[in-house]
Amino acid sequence: MNTIPVITLDGPAASGKGTVAELVARELGFHYLDSGALYRIATLAALKAGVDPADSEGLTAVAEKLSPVFENGRILLEGEDVTLAIRSEEVSRATSKVAVVPGVRRALFDLQRRAARAPGLVADGRDMGTVVFPEAPLKVFLTASARVRAERRYKQLTARGETADLDLLTKDLEERDRRDRERAEAPLKPAADARLLDTTEMGIEEAVKKVLDWWTTAR
Ligand code: CDP
Ligand code: CDP
């Protein structure tokens, strides 16, 4: 374990983890790890390679070979810009199935640990506080009602020009959360020492301030 300061933000889909994590990281001058992006990239790579979603060994082999490039806010996979492609609902759904495979999680573990570099890291995902950075001095678990989260995701998708149906989106999101919560390996759950942050009726600024306030007393 290293001594780089790490703040973990875990929680269900569209609870605000990524937005809050990026702003907290910017405020503190820390690095930012979007661990969900790694699972999404592995999934897209497997889809492109035509690996059967039930083939755990095939999925693990894809994750072990993964070498995405993060460049000026863009994500390149074997030279192709996949920044938008990994955010589609199709990839979201498939990702939560790929993420149950222990070999895939093992393959991505080191990539995630290597993101902890000076002066510090803010990491968001599902198991940042429980599995990947259990030594983090501040762990936050974000929540929000399923309806509010689906509405947030709906706005994100339609702003990108994707068509979306709010009821279907709510169903998809609840199903993905259930799969993430119920899997045997690294399920979505708050770490025993996590602070809970319900953002159902909370704006982004307030959520960021809360995390920064906690950080000042966490060390
Ligand atoms: O990373 P995660 O899936 O948890 O959520 P996100 O992508 O950070 O947030 C989903 C959307 O909700 C973004 O468009 C945020 O701007 C928005 N959001 C919000 O309106 N209020 C919050 N308190 C948090 C996020
Ligand atoms: O942005 P959103 O919260 O919708 O999803 P994400 O954080 O990009 O994660 C996509 C999927 O990857 C999740 O539904 C999980 O199945 C998986 N994931 C995971 O298993 N462990 C993580 N640390 C991060 C994501």
PDB file of N, CA, C and O in Angstrom, residues 46 51-52 55-63 65 104:
ATOM      1  N   ALA A  46     -14.183  -5.887 -26.001  1.00  0.00           N
ATOM      2  CA  ALA A  46     -14.685  -7.271 -26.126  1.00  0.00           C
ATOM      3  C   ALA A  46     -15.783  -7.342 -27.189  1.00  0.00           C
ATOM      4  O   ALA A  46     -15.808  -8.284 -27.993  1.00  0.00           O
ATOM      5  N   VAL A  51     -16.114 -11.170 -28.720  1.00  0.00           N
ATOM      6  CA  VAL A  51     -16.037 -12.154 -27.634  1.00  0.00           C
ATOM      7  C   VAL A  51     -17.439 -12.380 -27.067  1.00  0.00           C
ATOM      8  O   VAL A  51     -18.170 -11.423 -26.802  1.00  0.00           O
ATOM      9  N   ASP A  52     -17.799 -13.622 -26.872  1.00  0.00           N
ATOM     10  CA  ASP A  52     -19.105 -13.969 -26.316  1.00  0.00           C
ATOM     11  C   ASP A  52     -19.190 -13.419 -24.879  1.00  0.00           C
ATOM     12  O   ASP A  52     -18.278 -13.651 -24.080  1.00  0.00           O
ATOM     13  N   ASP A  55     -18.260 -15.727 -22.135  1.00  0.00           N
ATOM     14  CA  ASP A  55     -16.922 -16.340 -22.174  1.00  0.00           C
ATOM     15  C   ASP A  55     -15.970 -15.600 -21.211  1.00  0.00           C
ATOM     16  O   ASP A  55     -15.258 -14.670 -21.596  1.00  0.00           O
ATOM     17  N   SER A  56     -15.964 -16.026 -19.941  1.00  0.00           N
ATOM     18  CA  SER A  56     -15.174 -15.323 -18.912  1.00  0.00           C
ATOM     19  C   SER A  56     -13.692 -15.270 -19.268  1.00  0.00           C
ATOM     20  O   SER A  56     -13.032 -14.246 -19.059  1.00  0.00           O
ATOM     21  N   GLU A  57     -13.169 -16.380 -19.802  1.00  0.00           N
ATOM     22  CA  GLU A  57     -11.733 -16.391 -20.141  1.00  0.00           C
ATOM     23  C   GLU A  57     -11.429 -15.422 -21.276  1.00  0.00           C
ATOM     24  O   GLU A  57     -10.421 -14.712 -21.251  1.00  0.00           O
ATOM     25  N   GLY A  58     -12.296 -15.394 -22.275  1.00  0.00           N
ATOM     26  CA  GLY A  58     -12.119 -14.466 -23.401  1.00  0.00           C
ATOM     27  C   GLY A  58     -12.183 -13.022 -22.927  1.00  0.00           C
ATOM     28  O   GLY A  58     -11.365 -12.186 -23.343  1.00  0.00           O
ATOM     29  N   LEU A  59     -13.129 -12.717 -22.031  1.00  0.00           N
ATOM     30  CA  LEU A  59     -13.267 -11.352 -21.519  1.00  0.00           C
ATOM     31  C   LEU A  59     -12.034 -10.963 -20.706  1.00  0.00           C
ATOM     32  O   LEU A  59     -11.510  -9.846 -20.813  1.00  0.00           O
ATOM     33  N   THR A  60     -11.538 -11.916 -19.919  1.00  0.00           N
ATOM     34  CA  THR A  60     -10.348 -11.657 -19.096  1.00  0.00           C
ATOM     35  C   THR A  60      -9.142 -11.374 -19.999  1.00  0.00           C
ATOM     36  O   THR A  60      -8.371 -10.439 -19.733  1.00  0.00           O
ATOM     37  N   ALA A  61      -9.006 -12.164 -21.062  1.00  0.00           N
ATOM     38  CA  ALA A  61      -7.866 -11.971 -21.978  1.00  0.00           C
ATOM     39  C   ALA A  61      -7.920 -10.571 -22.604  1.00  0.00           C
ATOM     40  O   ALA A  61      -6.889  -9.904 -22.732  1.00  0.00           O
ATOM     41  N   VAL A  62      -9.117 -10.117 -22.961  1.00  0.00           N
ATOM     42  CA  VAL A  62      -9.259  -8.769 -23.535  1.00  0.00           C
ATOM     43  C   VAL A  62      -8.843  -7.721 -22.492  1.00  0.00           C
ATOM     44  O   VAL A  62      -8.083  -6.790 -22.782  1.00  0.00           O
ATOM     45  N   ALA A  63      -9.318  -7.883 -21.253  1.00  0.00           N
ATOM     46  CA  ALA A  63      -8.999  -6.896 -20.199  1.00  0.00           C
ATOM     47  C   ALA A  63      -7.499  -6.884 -19.904  1.00  0.00           C
ATOM     48  O   ALA A  63      -6.917  -5.826 -19.637  1.00  0.00           O
ATOM     49  N   LYS A  65      -5.116  -7.353 -21.963  1.00  0.00           N
ATOM     50  CA  LYS A  65      -4.347  -6.732 -23.057  1.00  0.00           C
ATOM     51  C   LYS A  65      -4.658  -5.247 -23.232  1.00  0.00           C
ATOM     52  O   LYS A  65      -4.077  -4.588 -24.092  1.00  0.00           O
ATOM     53  N   VAL A 104     -11.607 -10.233 -15.068  1.00  0.00           N
ATOM     54  CA  VAL A 104     -11.627  -8.861 -15.601  1.00  0.00           C
ATOM     55  C   VAL A 104     -11.284  -7.883 -14.476  1.00  0.00           C
ATOM     56  O   VAL A 104     -10.461  -6.980 -14.639  1.00  0.00           O
TER      57      VAL A 104
END
